[in-house]
mmCIF file of C-alpha atoms and ligand atoms in Angstrom:
data_model
loop_
_atom_site.group_PDB
_atom_site.id
_atom_site.type_symbol
_atom_site.label_atom_id
_atom_site.label_comp_id
_atom_site.label_asym_id
_atom_site.label_seq_id
_atom_site.Cartn_x
_atom_site.Cartn_y
_atom_site.Cartn_z
ATOM 1 C CA UNK A 1 -2.015 -20.443 8.599
ATOM 2 C CA UNK A 2 1.571 -19.170 8.433
ATOM 3 C CA UNK A 3 2.382 -15.875 6.847
ATOM 4 C CA UNK A 4 2.862 -15.974 3.064
ATOM 5 C CA UNK A 5 5.508 -14.034 1.082
ATOM 6 C CA UNK A 6 4.499 -11.324 -1.295
ATOM 7 C CA UNK A 7 6.018 -13.304 -4.057
ATOM 8 C CA UNK A 8 3.546 -16.160 -3.411
ATOM 9 C CA UNK A 9 0.546 -13.794 -3.226
ATOM 10 C CA UNK A 10 1.540 -11.770 -6.203
ATOM 11 C CA UNK A 11 2.465 -14.686 -8.418
ATOM 12 C CA UNK A 12 -1.082 -16.034 -8.023
ATOM 13 C CA UNK A 13 -2.574 -12.506 -8.588
ATOM 14 C CA UNK A 14 -0.603 -12.076 -11.762
ATOM 15 C CA UNK A 15 -1.838 -15.468 -13.080
ATOM 16 C CA UNK A 16 -5.407 -14.738 -12.020
ATOM 17 C CA UNK A 17 -5.522 -11.153 -13.428
ATOM 18 C CA UNK A 18 -6.297 -9.461 -10.109
ATOM 19 C CA UNK A 19 -4.438 -7.375 -7.600
ATOM 20 C CA UNK A 20 -3.791 -7.865 -3.839
ATOM 21 C CA UNK A 21 -4.286 -4.816 -1.646
ATOM 22 C CA UNK A 22 -1.533 -3.822 0.685
ATOM 23 C CA UNK A 23 -3.119 -2.014 3.598
ATOM 24 C CA UNK A 24 -1.148 -0.004 6.163
ATOM 25 C CA UNK A 25 -1.566 -0.680 9.902
ATOM 26 C CA UNK A 26 -0.506 1.300 12.924
ATOM 27 C CA UNK A 27 -2.581 -0.314 15.670
ATOM 28 C CA UNK A 28 -4.672 -3.330 16.633
ATOM 29 C CA UNK A 29 -7.972 -1.938 15.323
ATOM 30 C CA UNK A 30 -6.667 -1.370 11.877
ATOM 31 C CA UNK A 31 -5.161 -4.762 11.727
ATOM 32 C CA UNK A 32 -8.396 -6.416 12.893
ATOM 33 C CA UNK A 33 -10.399 -4.447 10.391
ATOM 34 C CA UNK A 34 -8.268 -5.642 7.443
ATOM 35 C CA UNK A 35 -8.198 -9.296 8.544
ATOM 36 C CA UNK A 36 -11.913 -9.311 9.198
ATOM 37 C CA UNK A 37 -12.549 -7.742 5.697
ATOM 38 C CA UNK A 38 -10.257 -10.359 4.151
ATOM 39 C CA UNK A 39 -12.085 -13.175 5.805
ATOM 40 C CA UNK A 40 -15.544 -11.821 4.894
ATOM 41 C CA UNK A 41 -14.339 -11.390 1.243
ATOM 42 C CA UNK A 42 -12.307 -14.648 1.091
ATOM 43 C CA UNK A 43 -9.415 -12.437 -0.121
ATOM 44 C CA UNK A 44 -5.690 -12.526 0.427
ATOM 45 C CA UNK A 45 -4.257 -9.263 1.980
ATOM 46 C CA UNK A 46 -0.832 -7.727 2.524
ATOM 47 C CA UNK A 47 -0.339 -6.136 5.920
ATOM 48 C CA UNK A 48 1.810 -3.171 5.250
ATOM 49 C CA UNK A 49 3.922 -1.434 8.010
ATOM 50 C CA UNK A 50 5.847 1.700 7.419
ATOM 51 C CA UNK A 51 9.021 2.748 9.358
ATOM 52 C CA UNK A 52 6.709 5.392 11.019
ATOM 53 C CA UNK A 53 4.255 2.658 12.114
ATOM 54 C CA UNK A 54 7.233 0.698 13.638
ATOM 55 C CA UNK A 55 8.297 3.783 15.538
ATOM 56 C CA UNK A 56 4.705 4.378 16.711
ATOM 57 C CA UNK A 57 3.745 0.784 17.774
ATOM 58 C CA UNK A 58 7.100 -0.878 18.316
ATOM 59 C CA UNK A 59 8.339 -3.807 16.160
ATOM 60 C CA UNK A 60 7.668 -6.615 18.672
ATOM 61 C CA UNK A 61 4.018 -5.522 19.075
ATOM 62 C CA UNK A 62 3.528 -5.279 15.300
ATOM 63 C CA UNK A 63 5.084 -8.633 14.592
ATOM 64 C CA UNK A 64 3.259 -10.454 17.385
ATOM 65 C CA UNK A 65 -0.125 -8.993 16.442
ATOM 66 C CA UNK A 66 0.260 -9.893 12.753
ATOM 67 C CA UNK A 67 1.601 -13.436 13.485
ATOM 68 C CA UNK A 68 -1.390 -14.138 15.755
ATOM 69 C CA UNK A 69 -3.747 -12.787 13.127
ATOM 70 C CA UNK A 70 -2.167 -14.966 10.423
ATOM 71 C CA UNK A 71 -2.209 -18.097 12.694
ATOM 72 C CA UNK A 72 -5.998 -17.940 13.148
ATOM 73 C CA UNK A 73 -6.923 -16.420 9.757
ATOM 74 C CA UNK A 74 -8.707 -18.591 7.087
ATOM 75 C CA UNK A 75 -7.115 -16.453 4.330
ATOM 76 C CA UNK A 76 -3.515 -15.880 3.327
ATOM 77 C CA UNK A 77 -1.790 -12.745 4.783
ATOM 78 C CA UNK A 78 1.739 -11.410 4.398
ATOM 79 C CA UNK A 79 3.690 -8.971 6.623
ATOM 80 C CA UNK A 80 5.404 -6.317 4.539
ATOM 81 C CA UNK A 81 7.683 -3.368 5.291
ATOM 82 C CA UNK A 82 6.437 -0.396 3.393
ATOM 83 C CA UNK A 83 8.972 2.189 2.134
ATOM 84 C CA UNK A 84 11.925 0.793 3.958
ATOM 85 C CA UNK A 85 14.886 3.303 3.747
ATOM 86 C CA UNK A 86 17.019 2.429 6.765
ATOM 87 C CA UNK A 87 19.050 -0.708 6.282
ATOM 88 C CA UNK A 88 19.068 -1.437 9.977
ATOM 89 C CA UNK A 89 15.247 -1.383 10.118
ATOM 90 C CA UNK A 90 15.079 -3.587 7.025
ATOM 91 C CA UNK A 91 17.525 -6.067 8.590
ATOM 92 C CA UNK A 92 15.568 -6.119 11.770
ATOM 93 C CA UNK A 93 12.266 -6.628 9.915
ATOM 94 C CA UNK A 94 13.832 -9.630 8.085
ATOM 95 C CA UNK A 95 15.106 -11.165 11.398
ATOM 96 C CA UNK A 96 11.768 -10.613 13.135
ATOM 97 C CA UNK A 97 9.810 -12.610 10.491
ATOM 98 C CA UNK A 98 8.497 -10.014 7.963
ATOM 99 C CA UNK A 99 7.881 -12.083 4.757
ATOM 100 C CA UNK A 100 8.358 -9.124 2.520
ATOM 101 C CA UNK A 101 10.321 -5.899 2.645
ATOM 102 C CA UNK A 102 10.396 -2.833 0.395
ATOM 103 C CA UNK A 103 13.570 -0.973 -0.140
ATOM 104 C CA UNK A 104 12.633 2.473 -1.341
ATOM 105 C CA UNK A 105 15.691 3.959 -3.062
ATOM 106 C CA UNK A 106 13.484 6.006 -5.457
ATOM 107 C CA UNK A 107 15.066 9.266 -4.113
ATOM 108 C CA UNK A 108 18.559 8.143 -5.214
ATOM 109 C CA UNK A 109 20.220 8.260 -8.607
ATOM 110 C CA UNK A 110 19.765 5.141 -10.637
ATOM 111 C CA UNK A 111 23.116 3.454 -9.863
ATOM 112 C CA UNK A 112 22.767 4.127 -6.049
ATOM 113 C CA UNK A 113 19.176 2.837 -6.068
ATOM 114 C CA UNK A 114 20.266 -0.260 -7.899
ATOM 115 C CA UNK A 115 23.212 -0.870 -5.522
ATOM 116 C CA UNK A 116 21.118 -0.495 -2.319
ATOM 117 C CA UNK A 117 18.277 -2.513 -3.707
ATOM 118 C CA UNK A 118 20.761 -5.357 -4.716
ATOM 119 C CA UNK A 119 22.107 -5.244 -1.223
ATOM 120 C CA UNK A 120 18.715 -5.739 0.288
ATOM 121 C CA UNK A 121 17.875 -8.605 -2.092
ATOM 122 C CA UNK A 122 21.083 -10.244 -0.777
ATOM 123 C CA UNK A 123 20.178 -9.600 2.859
ATOM 124 C CA UNK A 124 16.705 -11.146 2.209
ATOM 125 C CA UNK A 125 17.862 -14.231 0.364
ATOM 126 C CA UNK A 126 18.713 -16.439 3.271
ATOM 127 C CA UNK A 127 15.193 -16.252 4.836
ATOM 128 C CA UNK A 128 13.384 -16.248 1.584
ATOM 129 C CA UNK A 129 11.900 -12.781 2.324
ATOM 130 C CA UNK A 130 10.431 -11.078 -0.779
ATOM 131 C CA UNK A 131 11.767 -7.763 -1.877
ATOM 132 C CA UNK A 132 9.983 -4.835 -3.524
ATOM 133 C CA UNK A 133 12.031 -2.052 -5.147
ATOM 134 C CA UNK A 134 10.908 1.293 -6.427
ATOM 135 C CA UNK A 135 11.956 3.224 -9.511
ATOM 136 C CA UNK A 136 10.516 6.676 -10.397
ATOM 137 C CA UNK A 137 9.046 9.188 -8.041
ATOM 138 C CA UNK A 138 5.498 9.668 -6.864
ATOM 139 C CA UNK A 139 4.608 13.207 -7.615
ATOM 140 C CA UNK A 140 1.353 13.072 -9.584
ATOM 141 C CA UNK A 141 1.097 14.527 -13.087
ATOM 142 C CA UNK A 142 0.420 18.281 -13.191
ATOM 143 C CA UNK A 143 -0.860 20.201 -16.140
ATOM 144 C CA UNK A 144 1.505 23.062 -15.601
ATOM 145 C CA UNK A 145 4.692 20.951 -15.625
ATOM 146 C CA UNK A 146 6.230 20.298 -18.975
ATOM 147 C CA UNK A 147 6.186 16.780 -20.452
ATOM 148 C CA UNK A 148 9.966 16.520 -20.216
ATOM 149 C CA UNK A 149 9.758 17.711 -16.571
ATOM 150 C CA UNK A 150 7.300 14.881 -15.828
ATOM 151 C CA UNK A 151 9.393 12.232 -17.604
ATOM 152 C CA UNK A 152 12.221 12.997 -15.245
ATOM 153 C CA UNK A 153 10.360 11.409 -12.385
ATOM 154 C CA UNK A 154 7.910 8.907 -13.971
ATOM 155 C CA UNK A 155 9.424 5.431 -14.443
ATOM 156 C CA UNK A 156 11.359 4.905 -17.681
ATOM 157 C CA UNK A 157 10.467 1.432 -19.162
ATOM 158 C CA UNK A 158 14.011 0.766 -20.295
ATOM 159 C CA UNK A 159 15.488 1.653 -16.897
ATOM 160 C CA UNK A 160 12.830 -0.516 -15.216
ATOM 161 C CA UNK A 161 13.939 -3.567 -17.301
ATOM 162 C CA UNK A 162 17.638 -2.764 -16.438
ATOM 163 C CA UNK A 163 16.750 -2.243 -12.681
ATOM 164 C CA UNK A 164 14.896 -5.541 -12.326
ATOM 165 C CA UNK A 165 17.752 -7.494 -14.111
ATOM 166 C CA UNK A 166 20.465 -5.895 -11.993
ATOM 167 C CA UNK A 167 18.754 -6.089 -8.644
ATOM 168 C CA UNK A 168 16.781 -9.379 -8.687
ATOM 169 C CA UNK A 169 13.797 -7.837 -6.930
ATOM 170 C CA UNK A 170 10.483 -9.765 -6.679
ATOM 171 C CA UNK A 171 8.186 -6.864 -7.294
ATOM 172 C CA UNK A 172 8.647 -3.284 -8.694
ATOM 173 C CA UNK A 173 6.796 -0.159 -7.596
ATOM 174 C CA UNK A 174 6.474 2.259 -10.556
ATOM 175 C CA UNK A 175 5.522 5.966 -10.933
ATOM 176 C CA UNK A 176 2.795 6.649 -13.490
ATOM 177 C CA UNK A 177 1.219 9.724 -11.982
ATOM 178 C CA UNK A 178 -0.110 8.625 -8.510
ATOM 179 C CA UNK A 179 1.087 10.250 -5.341
ATOM 180 C CA UNK A 180 0.670 9.642 -1.583
ATOM 181 C CA UNK A 181 -1.909 11.297 0.531
ATOM 182 C CA UNK A 182 -5.372 12.858 0.029
ATOM 183 C CA UNK A 183 -4.460 15.596 -2.482
ATOM 184 C CA UNK A 184 -3.454 13.791 -5.647
ATOM 185 C CA UNK A 185 -4.740 16.010 -8.412
ATOM 186 C CA UNK A 186 -5.629 19.649 -8.775
ATOM 187 C CA UNK A 187 -7.834 19.112 -11.895
ATOM 188 C CA UNK A 188 -8.619 15.870 -13.735
ATOM 189 C CA UNK A 189 -6.976 12.684 -12.527
ATOM 190 C CA UNK A 190 -4.255 11.698 -14.980
ATOM 191 C CA UNK A 191 -2.256 8.437 -15.094
ATOM 192 C CA UNK A 192 0.237 7.485 -17.803
ATOM 193 C CA UNK A 193 -1.187 4.142 -18.867
ATOM 194 C CA UNK A 194 0.865 3.967 -22.005
ATOM 195 C CA UNK A 195 3.986 3.970 -19.826
ATOM 196 C CA UNK A 196 2.507 1.196 -17.626
ATOM 197 C CA UNK A 197 1.821 -0.876 -20.795
ATOM 198 C CA UNK A 198 5.431 -0.445 -21.931
ATOM 199 C CA UNK A 199 6.832 -1.340 -18.508
ATOM 200 C CA UNK A 200 4.644 -4.415 -18.231
ATOM 201 C CA UNK A 201 5.858 -5.558 -21.656
ATOM 202 C CA UNK A 202 9.478 -5.361 -20.556
ATOM 203 C CA UNK A 203 9.318 -6.459 -16.977
ATOM 204 C CA UNK A 204 8.277 -10.007 -15.902
ATOM 205 C CA UNK A 205 7.840 -9.534 -12.229
ATOM 206 C CA UNK A 206 4.661 -8.161 -10.532
ATOM 207 C CA UNK A 207 4.232 -4.331 -10.709
ATOM 208 C CA UNK A 208 3.083 -2.325 -7.725
ATOM 209 C CA UNK A 209 0.942 0.911 -7.552
ATOM 210 C CA UNK A 210 1.551 3.197 -4.580
ATOM 211 C CA UNK A 211 -0.525 6.210 -3.762
ATOM 212 C CA UNK A 212 -3.670 4.476 -5.004
ATOM 213 C CA UNK A 213 -6.334 5.729 -2.624
ATOM 214 C CA UNK A 214 -9.636 6.772 -4.197
ATOM 215 C CA UNK A 215 -10.466 9.417 -1.548
ATOM 216 C CA UNK A 216 -14.120 8.431 -1.853
ATOM 217 C CA UNK A 217 -16.644 11.386 -1.858
ATOM 218 C CA UNK A 218 -19.107 9.896 0.731
ATOM 219 C CA UNK A 219 -16.247 9.315 3.235
ATOM 220 C CA UNK A 220 -14.847 12.777 2.663
ATOM 221 C CA UNK A 221 -18.322 14.382 2.943
ATOM 222 C CA UNK A 222 -18.996 12.562 6.252
ATOM 223 C CA UNK A 223 -15.629 13.645 7.647
ATOM 224 C CA UNK A 224 -16.344 17.259 6.610
ATOM 225 C CA UNK A 225 -19.877 17.139 8.013
ATOM 226 C CA UNK A 226 -18.397 16.437 11.377
ATOM 227 C CA UNK A 227 -15.737 19.112 11.234
ATOM 228 C CA UNK A 228 -12.815 17.841 9.113
ATOM 229 C CA UNK A 229 -11.123 20.397 6.828
ATOM 230 C CA UNK A 230 -10.117 18.558 3.660
ATOM 231 C CA UNK A 231 -11.070 20.875 0.879
ATOM 232 C CA UNK A 232 -9.508 19.983 -2.473
ATOM 233 C CA UNK A 233 -8.899 16.366 -1.529
ATOM 234 C CA UNK A 234 -8.967 14.057 -4.590
ATOM 235 C CA UNK A 235 -7.949 10.495 -5.294
ATOM 236 C CA UNK A 236 -7.648 7.895 -8.092
ATOM 237 C CA UNK A 237 -10.980 6.943 -9.688
ATOM 238 C CA UNK A 238 -12.093 3.355 -9.431
ATOM 239 C CA UNK A 239 -12.085 2.976 -13.333
ATOM 240 C CA UNK A 240 -8.365 4.003 -13.306
ATOM 241 C CA UNK A 241 -7.560 1.280 -10.766
ATOM 242 C CA UNK A 242 -9.329 -1.283 -12.854
ATOM 243 C CA UNK A 243 -7.458 -0.251 -16.014
ATOM 244 C CA UNK A 244 -4.117 -0.362 -14.161
ATOM 245 C CA UNK A 245 -4.910 -3.951 -12.981
ATOM 246 C CA UNK A 246 -5.792 -4.949 -16.557
ATOM 247 C CA UNK A 247 -2.426 -3.635 -17.728
ATOM 248 C CA UNK A 248 -0.363 -5.656 -15.118
ATOM 249 C CA UNK A 249 -0.598 -3.980 -11.711
ATOM 250 C CA UNK A 250 -0.653 -6.826 -9.099
ATOM 251 C CA UNK A 251 -0.239 -5.026 -5.774
ATOM 252 C CA UNK A 252 -2.083 -1.851 -4.738
ATOM 253 C CA UNK A 253 -1.171 0.214 -1.769
ATOM 254 C CA UNK A 254 -3.880 1.876 0.305
ATOM 255 C CA UNK A 255 -3.421 3.942 3.451
ATOM 256 C CA UNK A 256 -5.150 7.307 2.994
ATOM 257 C CA UNK A 257 -8.579 5.764 2.485
ATOM 258 C CA UNK A 258 -8.235 3.767 5.750
ATOM 259 C CA UNK A 259 -7.219 6.948 7.637
ATOM 260 C CA UNK A 260 -10.204 8.917 6.223
ATOM 261 C CA UNK A 261 -12.583 6.116 7.024
ATOM 262 C CA UNK A 262 -11.339 5.799 10.631
ATOM 263 C CA UNK A 263 -11.363 9.509 11.274
ATOM 264 C CA UNK A 264 -14.706 10.163 9.729
ATOM 265 C CA UNK A 265 -16.278 7.413 11.965
ATOM 266 C CA UNK A 266 -14.447 8.783 15.119
ATOM 267 C CA UNK A 267 -15.554 12.274 14.326
ATOM 268 C CA UNK A 268 -19.175 11.269 13.966
ATOM 269 C CA UNK A 269 -19.179 9.513 17.366
ATOM 270 C CA UNK A 270 -17.339 12.279 19.183
ATOM 271 C CA UNK A 271 -19.670 14.912 17.858
ATOM 272 C CA UNK A 272 -23.044 13.016 18.118
ATOM 273 C CA UNK A 273 -22.251 11.392 21.439
ATOM 274 C CA UNK A 274 -20.347 13.888 23.457
ATOM 275 C CA UNK A 275 -21.077 11.994 26.641
ATOM 276 C CA UNK A 276 -19.225 8.885 25.420
ATOM 277 C CA UNK A 277 -15.760 8.211 26.809
ATOM 278 C CA UNK A 278 -15.335 4.463 26.502
ATOM 279 C CA UNK A 279 -12.463 4.052 23.970
ATOM 280 C CA UNK A 280 -14.068 0.828 22.642
ATOM 281 C CA UNK A 281 -17.250 2.697 21.709
ATOM 282 C CA UNK A 282 -15.142 5.268 19.846
ATOM 283 C CA UNK A 283 -12.533 3.136 18.243
ATOM 284 C CA UNK A 284 -14.983 0.296 17.411
ATOM 285 C CA UNK A 285 -16.898 2.294 14.794
ATOM 286 C CA UNK A 286 -13.573 3.360 13.380
ATOM 287 C CA UNK A 287 -12.568 -0.247 13.005
ATOM 288 C CA UNK A 288 -15.945 -1.121 11.403
ATOM 289 C CA UNK A 289 -15.541 1.819 8.882
ATOM 290 C CA UNK A 290 -12.097 0.617 7.843
ATOM 291 C CA UNK A 291 -13.438 -2.957 7.398
ATOM 292 C CA UNK A 292 -16.115 -1.653 4.933
ATOM 293 C CA UNK A 293 -13.528 0.373 2.981
ATOM 294 C CA UNK A 294 -11.121 -2.619 2.791
ATOM 295 C CA UNK A 295 -13.994 -4.904 1.646
ATOM 296 C CA UNK A 296 -14.901 -2.436 -1.144
ATOM 297 C CA UNK A 297 -11.214 -2.369 -2.290
ATOM 298 C CA UNK A 298 -10.996 -6.089 -2.406
ATOM 299 C CA UNK A 299 -14.038 -6.158 -4.690
ATOM 300 C CA UNK A 300 -12.519 -3.433 -6.878
ATOM 301 C CA UNK A 301 -9.129 -5.249 -7.060
ATOM 302 C CA UNK A 302 -10.804 -8.508 -7.982
ATOM 303 C CA UNK A 303 -9.187 -10.369 -5.050
ATOM 304 C CA UNK A 304 -12.517 -11.227 -3.393
ATOM 305 C CA UNK A 305 -13.146 -15.025 -3.533
ATOM 306 C CA UNK A 306 -9.527 -15.707 -4.540
ATOM 307 C CA UNK A 307 -8.650 -17.159 -1.156
ATOM 308 C CA UNK A 308 -10.738 -20.327 -1.423
HETATM 309 O O1 G3H B 401 3.239 5.713 1.831
HETATM 310 C C1 G3H B 401 3.237 5.810 3.073
HETATM 311 C C2 G3H B 401 2.249 5.284 3.953
HETATM 312 O O2 G3H B 401 0.956 5.943 3.746
HETATM 313 C C3 G3H B 401 2.667 5.261 5.386
HETATM 314 O O3 G3H B 401 2.716 6.496 5.850
HETATM 315 O O4 G3H B 401 5.002 6.897 6.789
HETATM 316 O O5 G3H B 401 3.089 8.171 7.690
HETATM 317 O O6 G3H B 401 3.244 5.745 8.180
HETATM 318 P P1 G3H B 401 3.548 6.853 7.240
HETATM 319 P P1 13P B 402 -2.283 6.400 -0.423
HETATM 320 O O1 13P B 402 -1.717 7.513 0.384
HETATM 321 O O2 13P B 402 -2.772 6.776 -1.747
HETATM 322 O O3 13P B 402 -3.198 5.590 0.397
HETATM 323 O O4 13P B 402 -0.977 5.412 -0.713
HETATM 324 C C1 13P B 402 -0.475 4.645 0.250
HETATM 325 C C2 13P B 402 0.862 4.019 -0.100
HETATM 326 O O5 13P B 402 1.361 4.098 -1.215
HETATM 327 C C3 13P B 402 1.530 3.295 1.018
HETATM 328 O O6 13P B 402 2.753 2.859 0.609
HETATM 329 ZN ZN1 ZN B 403 3.716 4.167 -0.892
#
């Protein structure tokens, strides 16, 4: 198969009432784990690559690996730039065959975010590359912060409507209380579903949830059993993810859960088999652990079985 665009994958998801997972890769093993999970689940998958991943692995390696994976895969995949901020990197990704790019102008004032996002939409048009924009900031919802303080960074529904109209983006990442990483909430997990409902009522394009990892207890406990120090780590409950999908979220970004799965498997091998020094015997279980996690996400997102 050729790579699909996010627009193609997410339009189908919106119609079908499910979400497609966007899973971050940094190396061969993570990519293989995601593709293998997608094939086992008969699910589409978005291969997400951050600017940091490009710096780490190199753009030609990333693109070649993902193109080969897509050519032999029996399920649709897309290649997506996650949190693009540097216009030169974005341009380079478009030229190298990424089928989707994210322009993250969420740290900028509304007008500047709109202008830079509009610019990327124009850059992407010729090749038909999909574009994801972001409005609102991912900082979680904290009990101690005032409601007006929170509103300043959660996505405003009216501004979302205006942003989509003015920029022409294909997908919009919104802030409703999630945040990146393993420490999302101090107390109870809280997401602003009413805000999501209002945004979905005003915005026609697919909506995206970043910072959506669940930080599953069993994975956390395994990592800690073998020496990890992750006290206070907490993610988004599965029920909240399902509710977000029912209210219009079509793309869900997961990185932290893959990192935790990989590292907990590596820690186990390194501490139970200290005589082992074959990288394949160390990285292989890490790859298997990511595959299991990705499969469970695909079932949770409802994308299992949606790739024929
Ligand atoms: O949201 C960011 C992703 O988890 C990628 O993280 O920039 O460390 O590669 P990174
Ligand atoms: P997590 O850190 O919750 O996995 O979020 C990943 C993400 O949003 C990547 O863009
Ligand atoms: Zn993100």
